[in-house]
């Protein structure tokens, strides 16, 4: 049946437009209950359970379905109710679009009231309809709503209705479900009435007015990992003058949580502050202690040029809360249901929850969701979601780091897997269309040991005219992942493969990543080739791009390739090809560096695992060989060549990668540190920085140059993907290249898949599709890719940190030489070259007399009693695993040399308590 509604609308031009809205109502939609006599058993999609499980509800003892209203579903969705007891929740219950349940909006009725009435009509219809199934049928539909008026109206209409809390509390067999109830309002579920700590958030309408007028600024709230009383707000838009606003003090943070979109008010210049140099963690301090810490920060003298624009949060534009992993800090009040939850992420505040399972959950990783943050509470309120497992267990900790960094890691769905090629797979005549056969070439791959997702392979041969032909051959992943299907959508969502210490989270299913796309030796594989004709001075004479079929002649490790190059006894085709590539790569690298490309340093570590326990038994910094650089040079050259080609063809729609030049302020720490060693670092251009770093040598301190390059790396901005039609600045600062993209790793980066599609269209090897030339959609893809790449980096670092803890747990206390990277007001940050390990040595400890500390930001230096520490000073530290805080087990470093009475620890530490001070019970403050 067709129902229509007609109304008139005035256009901008002053005319009148007639608009007709039509509703098609069906009378053939079944109720979904199997065996229903009234419907004849007909139903589409998933059916309701024939006999819902009895949830042992004291308010409704007979079998029943639940029909929650929209707000209940939205508010409780994060609680992730499990199957079993809640299997009878009809979340997939379909409200029949039939004549009996269709509801038109009445005059004067708002949309929300109309929706409430529609759900009540559906609930009533179901209850009457289910009676027709059989004479003795007792099945009911229970309406769940937290809206008081909606519930009252339902009861008036004869519909059994309860609030979510009433129903959950009636489930006597499952009392633990009460813990998963979300608080109903910001002010709800408060511990007790107390003094107002925070100012009221302004309503959204006032915030929008203030942002429009320039009174307030909108940005993303970024909490500090090192100081819980400090945060920054990155301002949205083109506000170059105040791009970053500092916030200091609980009241100025005003209940904002990391990643929230907030409105801030800029404070007068007289109230501006400098970024804190104090490492300060929230250890449950009461308000008085917090105020003392804030006052100490304000009293610290800083030079005027260190002051930064400072503000306060006046309102929340958008909450970006998510479920948080962490541990329960059990209250020391016996029988208390109220406890504090400490998130694993130090940027997230503690969360107050109610639970009856505290004894069970203590010592386990759990997930908690925030419900609200009242003005009179030091911490937000939340509720328990689920138990992940015992703290310290590898599976549990890996799950935590993947969840915390939002890494999609569920198994690929059947819908995704359905788009994979059917096995056995082979190259067909159709596959050879628009493709060159390069199987005769002596191609090989060079990768880290154990690599199964081989993206790239290389070849080099001399041509008859005396020039050289060099080819970079990349896995043709876009042949297997077609635009828009479920496999493509999932790859786009994941964005990147994530490499953990013992695990790889693939972007694409394993059939592609480790088999059909992997350029393994001695098998035919589809590739996308970039082939240059070069002279012996590595100057490009011609460039050709083609889809191809290759057959790699060898899959080598970096070490194996290096042995071939260095061996005087090996002169086969593969070795000759490698030597040619290596010779050209050295010329290409020299030329890049002459143009201003940076050679920076970042200590990377490799774990050696026990074959049975899979625990780390050795930890070493990764060794880099000439062959690492050889492969890198040709990958860079291919990426630059492809970037130029796709930008020529798609000036508005090319997916490129840029590396912004750091602002001068980023280099302050590097310049000051070098100056303390009587060295000058110039930072006006990338070329001057590169030359300064090359000249910054010390005959008596050979490691100094590496330390300077590590520090220079910390000054850099993050490289990002962008759409060429949405930006004017294409320059890649670190590579000193005017244009750049990613083409060489499509198995593990979705950006490369898009670039392959663009290049295929550019050379006529594939057809285009609408989304490929929509710059706004491409910009959205870039935004997700930048986020996923950043999260993947953080997850990888977290995995290294966890395995480092496991290593030192078995190794015990060790003493090693270290170099100071940074000095803080109360600590030094050191790097231990042997392990590539970074850590902080604190000089102030709770409940111990504080030494006299004098911090000089200009040099920079830290004076402790009569000893002065400068950046790059050599020290000796003791390394141990501190397990005193199960939530944040960490590598603890203590000073051994130089010897400072009361600060340095004795060389003999055989009697030391590895677990540090005994854990204190948590007091539940406001």
Tab-separated table of C-alpha atoms in Angstrom, residues 382-702:
chain	number	residue	atom	x	y	z
A	382	UNK	CA	31.816	4.907	34.558
A	383	UNK	CA	30.862	1.253	34.505
A	384	UNK	CA	32.558	-2.119	34.055
A	385	UNK	CA	32.322	-3.603	30.551
A	386	UNK	CA	34.387	-6.792	30.458
A	387	UNK	CA	37.246	-8.820	31.877
A	388	UNK	CA	40.251	-9.360	29.557
A	389	UNK	CA	42.425	-11.668	31.678
A	390	UNK	CA	45.316	-11.726	34.122
A	391	UNK	CA	47.753	-8.827	34.076
A	392	UNK	CA	51.196	-9.704	32.691
A	393	UNK	CA	50.004	-12.615	30.531
A	394	UNK	CA	51.204	-12.218	26.955
A	395	UNK	CA	47.809	-12.817	25.341
A	396	UNK	CA	46.096	-10.372	27.702
A	397	UNK	CA	48.712	-7.624	27.327
A	398	UNK	CA	48.739	-7.983	23.532
A	399	UNK	CA	44.941	-7.667	23.474
A	400	UNK	CA	45.220	-4.559	25.688
A	401	UNK	CA	47.752	-2.814	23.461
A	402	UNK	CA	45.725	-3.604	20.320
A	403	UNK	CA	42.511	-2.287	21.908
A	404	UNK	CA	44.225	0.778	23.383
A	405	UNK	CA	45.653	1.737	20.005
A	406	UNK	CA	42.429	0.975	18.139
A	407	UNK	CA	44.083	-1.648	15.921
A	408	UNK	CA	41.407	-3.694	14.086
A	409	UNK	CA	42.480	-7.271	14.800
A	410	UNK	CA	39.384	-9.457	14.588
A	411	UNK	CA	39.582	-12.387	12.145
A	412	UNK	CA	38.543	-11.474	8.604
A	413	UNK	CA	34.804	-12.014	8.109
A	414	UNK	CA	33.340	-14.510	5.661
A	415	UNK	CA	32.090	-11.565	3.584
A	416	UNK	CA	35.697	-10.367	3.194
A	417	UNK	CA	37.121	-13.846	2.562
A	418	UNK	CA	34.488	-14.502	-0.127
A	419	UNK	CA	36.320	-12.054	-2.440
A	420	UNK	CA	39.592	-14.000	-2.339
A	421	UNK	CA	40.642	-16.018	-5.402
A	422	UNK	CA	39.606	-19.653	-5.398
A	423	UNK	CA	42.452	-22.103	-4.929
A	424	UNK	CA	44.330	-23.535	-6.730
A	425	UNK	CA	45.109	-20.202	-8.399
A	426	UNK	CA	47.132	-19.667	-11.549
A	427	UNK	CA	47.778	-16.840	-14.005
A	428	UNK	CA	45.239	-16.882	-16.861
A	429	UNK	CA	45.248	-15.402	-20.345
A	430	UNK	CA	42.879	-12.699	-19.086
A	431	UNK	CA	45.392	-11.782	-16.363
A	432	UNK	CA	48.059	-11.259	-19.040
A	433	UNK	CA	46.055	-8.504	-20.751
A	434	UNK	CA	47.903	-5.147	-20.505
A	435	UNK	CA	50.784	-6.952	-18.783
A	436	UNK	CA	54.432	-7.585	-19.789
A	437	UNK	CA	56.082	-10.964	-19.307
A	438	UNK	CA	59.314	-10.324	-17.369
A	439	UNK	CA	59.845	-13.871	-16.119
A	440	UNK	CA	63.132	-14.104	-18.014
A	441	UNK	CA	64.758	-11.331	-15.941
A	442	UNK	CA	67.116	-12.142	-13.056
A	443	UNK	CA	64.943	-10.617	-10.330
A	444	UNK	CA	65.489	-11.169	-6.582
A	445	UNK	CA	64.110	-9.867	-3.292
A	446	UNK	CA	66.066	-8.679	-0.221
A	447	UNK	CA	64.218	-8.570	3.106
A	448	UNK	CA	64.613	-9.060	6.866
A	449	UNK	CA	64.911	-12.690	8.033
A	450	UNK	CA	61.596	-14.523	8.358
A	451	UNK	CA	59.741	-12.115	6.031
A	452	UNK	CA	56.783	-13.813	4.319
A	453	UNK	CA	54.941	-10.725	2.973
A	454	UNK	CA	57.460	-9.834	0.267
A	455	UNK	CA	56.259	-6.614	-1.399
A	456	UNK	CA	59.245	-5.774	-3.585
A	457	UNK	CA	61.934	-7.291	-5.795
A	458	UNK	CA	64.761	-5.780	-7.868
A	459	UNK	CA	66.878	-6.360	-10.929
A	460	UNK	CA	69.802	-4.688	-12.669
A	461	UNK	CA	71.317	-5.648	-16.027
A	462	UNK	CA	73.517	-4.043	-18.660
A	463	UNK	CA	71.876	-3.130	-21.975
A	464	UNK	CA	73.426	-3.488	-25.418
A	465	UNK	CA	73.956	0.299	-25.624
A	466	UNK	CA	76.111	0.181	-22.478
A	467	UNK	CA	73.493	1.714	-20.190
A	468	UNK	CA	71.909	-0.077	-17.251
A	469	UNK	CA	68.335	-1.259	-16.857
A	470	UNK	CA	67.102	-1.175	-13.258
A	471	UNK	CA	63.715	-2.499	-12.218
A	472	UNK	CA	61.675	-2.229	-9.023
A	473	UNK	CA	58.892	-4.833	-9.092
A	474	UNK	CA	56.049	-4.454	-6.594
A	475	UNK	CA	53.327	-6.980	-5.728
A	476	UNK	CA	50.205	-6.240	-7.800
A	477	UNK	CA	47.799	-6.248	-4.851
A	478	UNK	CA	45.248	-4.054	-6.634
A	479	UNK	CA	44.679	-6.902	-9.109
A	480	UNK	CA	43.186	-8.967	-6.258
A	481	UNK	CA	41.482	-6.156	-4.296
A	482	UNK	CA	38.844	-4.567	-6.472
A	483	UNK	CA	37.328	-1.188	-5.550
A	484	UNK	CA	34.310	-1.110	-3.255
A	485	UNK	CA	33.952	-4.778	-2.329
A	486	UNK	CA	34.111	-6.075	1.275
A	487	UNK	CA	37.804	-6.985	0.944
A	488	UNK	CA	38.628	-3.469	-0.243
A	489	UNK	CA	36.546	-1.839	2.507
A	490	UNK	CA	38.208	-3.920	5.242
A	491	UNK	CA	41.704	-3.194	3.868
A	492	UNK	CA	40.870	0.529	3.780
A	493	UNK	CA	39.573	0.397	7.366
A	494	UNK	CA	42.708	-1.347	8.662
A	495	UNK	CA	44.961	0.945	6.616
A	496	UNK	CA	48.204	-0.824	7.482
A	497	UNK	CA	49.725	-4.088	8.666
A	498	UNK	CA	50.818	-3.831	12.312
A	499	UNK	CA	54.057	-5.576	13.260
A	500	UNK	CA	54.323	-6.557	16.934
A	501	UNK	CA	57.276	-8.418	18.469
A	502	UNK	CA	55.699	-11.836	18.093
A	503	UNK	CA	52.658	-11.166	15.985
A	504	UNK	CA	51.639	-9.579	12.704
A	505	UNK	CA	48.165	-8.090	12.265
A	506	UNK	CA	47.670	-8.274	8.498
A	507	UNK	CA	45.930	-5.583	6.470
A	508	UNK	CA	44.866	-8.234	3.944
A	509	UNK	CA	44.062	-11.947	4.475
A	510	UNK	CA	47.023	-14.317	4.696
A	511	UNK	CA	46.233	-15.994	1.348
A	512	UNK	CA	47.234	-12.677	-0.270
A	513	UNK	CA	49.853	-11.338	2.178
A	514	UNK	CA	51.966	-14.504	2.500
A	515	UNK	CA	51.087	-16.335	-0.708
A	516	UNK	CA	49.493	-14.988	-3.876
A	517	UNK	CA	50.817	-11.418	-3.567
A	518	UNK	CA	54.133	-12.261	-1.896
A	519	UNK	CA	56.965	-12.166	-4.460
A	520	UNK	CA	58.484	-15.467	-3.345
A	521	UNK	CA	61.185	-17.081	-5.426
A	522	UNK	CA	60.607	-19.718	-8.105
A	523	UNK	CA	56.883	-18.966	-8.560
A	524	UNK	CA	55.099	-16.777	-11.106
A	525	UNK	CA	53.678	-13.636	-9.538
A	526	UNK	CA	51.777	-10.589	-10.796
A	527	UNK	CA	53.676	-7.341	-10.296
A	528	UNK	CA	53.620	-3.626	-11.036
A	529	UNK	CA	57.041	-2.659	-12.379
A	530	UNK	CA	58.896	0.628	-12.470
A	531	UNK	CA	61.829	0.276	-14.890
A	532	UNK	CA	64.508	2.880	-15.555
A	533	UNK	CA	67.238	3.130	-18.111
A	534	UNK	CA	70.227	4.728	-16.346
A	535	UNK	CA	73.788	5.582	-17.163
A	536	UNK	CA	76.590	4.399	-14.878
A	537	UNK	CA	76.326	7.653	-12.919
A	538	UNK	CA	72.781	6.689	-11.822
A	539	UNK	CA	71.191	9.400	-13.971
A	540	UNK	CA	67.730	8.429	-15.249
A	541	UNK	CA	67.440	8.493	-19.054
A	542	UNK	CA	64.017	6.811	-19.436
A	543	UNK	CA	61.258	5.662	-17.074
A	544	UNK	CA	58.633	3.036	-17.846
A	545	UNK	CA	55.727	1.775	-15.753
A	546	UNK	CA	54.051	-1.512	-16.606
A	547	UNK	CA	51.976	-4.255	-15.084
A	548	UNK	CA	53.997	-7.442	-15.330
A	549	UNK	CA	54.514	-11.125	-14.523
A	550	UNK	CA	57.770	-11.962	-12.787
A	551	UNK	CA	59.504	-15.048	-11.419
A	552	UNK	CA	61.951	-14.125	-8.656
A	553	UNK	CA	65.177	-16.124	-8.791
A	554	UNK	CA	66.064	-15.699	-5.089
A	555	UNK	CA	64.521	-14.542	-1.787
A	556	UNK	CA	67.492	-13.229	0.192
A	557	UNK	CA	67.958	-11.695	3.627
A	558	UNK	CA	69.982	-8.471	3.983
A	559	UNK	CA	72.855	-10.537	5.417
A	560	UNK	CA	72.767	-13.069	2.569
A	561	UNK	CA	72.721	-10.313	-0.068
A	562	UNK	CA	75.663	-8.591	1.666
A	563	UNK	CA	77.670	-11.833	1.691
A	564	UNK	CA	77.127	-12.224	-2.072
A	565	UNK	CA	78.223	-8.633	-2.779
A	566	UNK	CA	81.349	-8.989	-0.600
A	567	UNK	CA	82.322	-12.489	-1.769
A	568	UNK	CA	85.159	-12.653	-4.295
A	569	UNK	CA	84.108	-16.193	-5.286
A	570	UNK	CA	80.548	-15.419	-6.392
A	571	UNK	CA	79.912	-14.028	-9.873
A	572	UNK	CA	76.537	-15.497	-10.862
A	573	UNK	CA	73.747	-13.399	-12.400
A	574	UNK	CA	72.038	-12.672	-9.063
A	575	UNK	CA	75.278	-11.500	-7.438
A	576	UNK	CA	76.214	-9.395	-10.478
A	577	UNK	CA	72.759	-7.777	-10.356
A	578	UNK	CA	73.146	-7.044	-6.620
A	579	UNK	CA	76.587	-5.458	-7.119
A	580	UNK	CA	75.211	-3.232	-9.875
A	581	UNK	CA	72.305	-2.176	-7.674
A	582	UNK	CA	74.600	-1.500	-4.702
A	583	UNK	CA	76.965	0.648	-6.784
A	584	UNK	CA	74.102	2.758	-8.156
A	585	UNK	CA	72.469	3.029	-4.715
A	586	UNK	CA	75.613	4.597	-3.225
A	587	UNK	CA	75.614	7.261	-5.975
A	588	UNK	CA	71.864	7.920	-5.484
A	589	UNK	CA	72.288	8.274	-1.706
A	590	UNK	CA	75.253	10.647	-2.064
A	591	UNK	CA	73.257	12.793	-4.480
A	592	UNK	CA	70.212	12.862	-2.143
A	593	UNK	CA	72.345	13.944	0.809
A	594	UNK	CA	73.975	16.680	-1.301
A	595	UNK	CA	70.466	18.016	-2.005
A	596	UNK	CA	69.750	18.213	1.734
A	597	UNK	CA	68.196	14.838	2.606
A	598	UNK	CA	68.557	14.049	6.310
A	599	UNK	CA	70.278	10.975	7.708
A	600	UNK	CA	68.721	10.658	11.137
A	601	UNK	CA	68.953	7.930	13.750
A	602	UNK	CA	66.514	6.005	15.874
A	603	UNK	CA	67.631	3.016	17.953
A	604	UNK	CA	65.699	-0.103	16.900
A	605	UNK	CA	65.824	-3.314	18.885
A	606	UNK	CA	65.516	-6.974	17.955
A	607	UNK	CA	64.418	-9.666	20.410
A	608	UNK	CA	65.724	-13.221	20.298
A	609	UNK	CA	62.947	-15.520	21.488
A	610	UNK	CA	63.080	-18.830	23.322
A	611	UNK	CA	61.791	-21.440	20.848
A	612	UNK	CA	59.566	-23.113	23.470
A	613	UNK	CA	58.354	-20.371	25.838
A	614	UNK	CA	58.512	-17.559	23.219
A	615	UNK	CA	59.891	-15.282	25.950
A	616	UNK	CA	62.692	-12.869	24.966
A	617	UNK	CA	66.122	-14.264	25.914
A	618	UNK	CA	68.259	-11.560	24.299
A	619	UNK	CA	67.812	-7.934	23.309
A	620	UNK	CA	70.053	-6.233	20.748
A	621	UNK	CA	69.991	-3.122	18.606
A	622	UNK	CA	69.379	-3.934	14.934
A	623	UNK	CA	72.432	-4.039	12.708
A	624	UNK	CA	72.106	-2.114	9.443
A	625	UNK	CA	74.101	-3.204	6.385
A	626	UNK	CA	74.839	-1.662	2.979
A	627	UNK	CA	72.068	-3.832	1.530
A	628	UNK	CA	69.496	-2.148	3.805
A	629	UNK	CA	70.490	1.163	2.263
A	630	UNK	CA	70.588	-0.355	-1.242
A	631	UNK	CA	66.950	-1.493	-1.082
A	632	UNK	CA	65.866	1.773	0.554
A	633	UNK	CA	67.417	3.918	-2.211
A	634	UNK	CA	65.525	2.154	-4.996
A	635	UNK	CA	62.254	2.167	-3.047
A	636	UNK	CA	62.644	5.938	-2.571
A	637	UNK	CA	63.436	6.407	-6.267
A	638	UNK	CA	60.387	4.365	-7.328
A	639	UNK	CA	58.121	6.297	-4.956
A	640	UNK	CA	59.345	9.643	-6.312
A	641	UNK	CA	59.015	8.513	-9.955
A	642	UNK	CA	55.451	7.277	-9.367
A	643	UNK	CA	54.521	10.455	-7.449
A	644	UNK	CA	55.543	12.581	-10.433
A	645	UNK	CA	53.585	10.373	-12.865
A	646	UNK	CA	50.296	10.254	-10.925
A	647	UNK	CA	50.452	14.002	-10.227
A	648	UNK	CA	50.980	14.703	-13.941
A	649	UNK	CA	47.863	12.659	-14.763
A	650	UNK	CA	45.732	13.540	-11.708
A	651	UNK	CA	46.783	16.986	-10.513
A	652	UNK	CA	43.746	17.223	-8.190
A	653	UNK	CA	43.384	13.576	-7.143
A	654	UNK	CA	46.868	12.188	-6.497
A	655	UNK	CA	47.461	10.554	-3.131
A	656	UNK	CA	50.831	11.912	-2.003
A	657	UNK	CA	52.934	11.957	1.159
A	658	UNK	CA	54.535	15.063	2.616
A	659	UNK	CA	56.833	15.767	5.532
A	660	UNK	CA	56.363	19.327	6.855
A	661	UNK	CA	59.387	21.326	7.958
A	662	UNK	CA	59.470	21.604	11.770
A	663	UNK	CA	58.848	25.038	13.307
A	664	UNK	CA	62.069	26.681	14.634
A	665	UNK	CA	60.935	26.138	18.248
A	666	UNK	CA	61.176	22.341	17.728
A	667	UNK	CA	64.932	22.611	17.310
A	668	UNK	CA	65.611	24.516	20.550
A	669	UNK	CA	66.549	21.398	22.539
A	670	UNK	CA	68.903	20.184	19.751
A	671	UNK	CA	70.594	23.573	19.301
A	672	UNK	CA	71.073	24.023	23.076
A	673	UNK	CA	72.389	20.491	23.540
A	674	UNK	CA	74.927	20.940	20.719
A	675	UNK	CA	75.960	24.340	22.081
A	676	UNK	CA	76.722	22.745	25.462
A	677	UNK	CA	79.355	20.700	23.555
A	678	UNK	CA	80.672	23.803	21.698
A	679	UNK	CA	79.026	22.699	18.464
A	680	UNK	CA	76.780	24.752	16.189
A	681	UNK	CA	73.692	23.218	14.582
A	682	UNK	CA	72.099	25.310	11.832
A	683	UNK	CA	68.391	24.648	11.262
A	684	UNK	CA	67.278	27.267	8.712
A	685	UNK	CA	67.041	24.606	5.953
A	686	UNK	CA	67.164	20.813	5.778
A	687	UNK	CA	70.456	21.094	3.858
A	688	UNK	CA	72.088	23.282	6.528
A	689	UNK	CA	70.829	20.896	9.232
A	690	UNK	CA	72.241	17.881	7.344
A	691	UNK	CA	75.608	19.616	6.860
A	692	UNK	CA	75.728	20.706	10.515
A	693	UNK	CA	75.064	17.139	11.655
A	694	UNK	CA	77.783	15.808	9.324
A	695	UNK	CA	80.302	18.264	10.834
A	696	UNK	CA	79.257	17.679	14.454
A	697	UNK	CA	82.027	15.210	15.298
A	698	UNK	CA	84.115	14.758	18.427
A	699	UNK	CA	87.312	12.644	18.208
A	700	UNK	CA	87.087	11.871	21.947
A	701	UNK	CA	83.330	11.126	21.839
A	702	UNK	CA	82.483	9.161	18.655
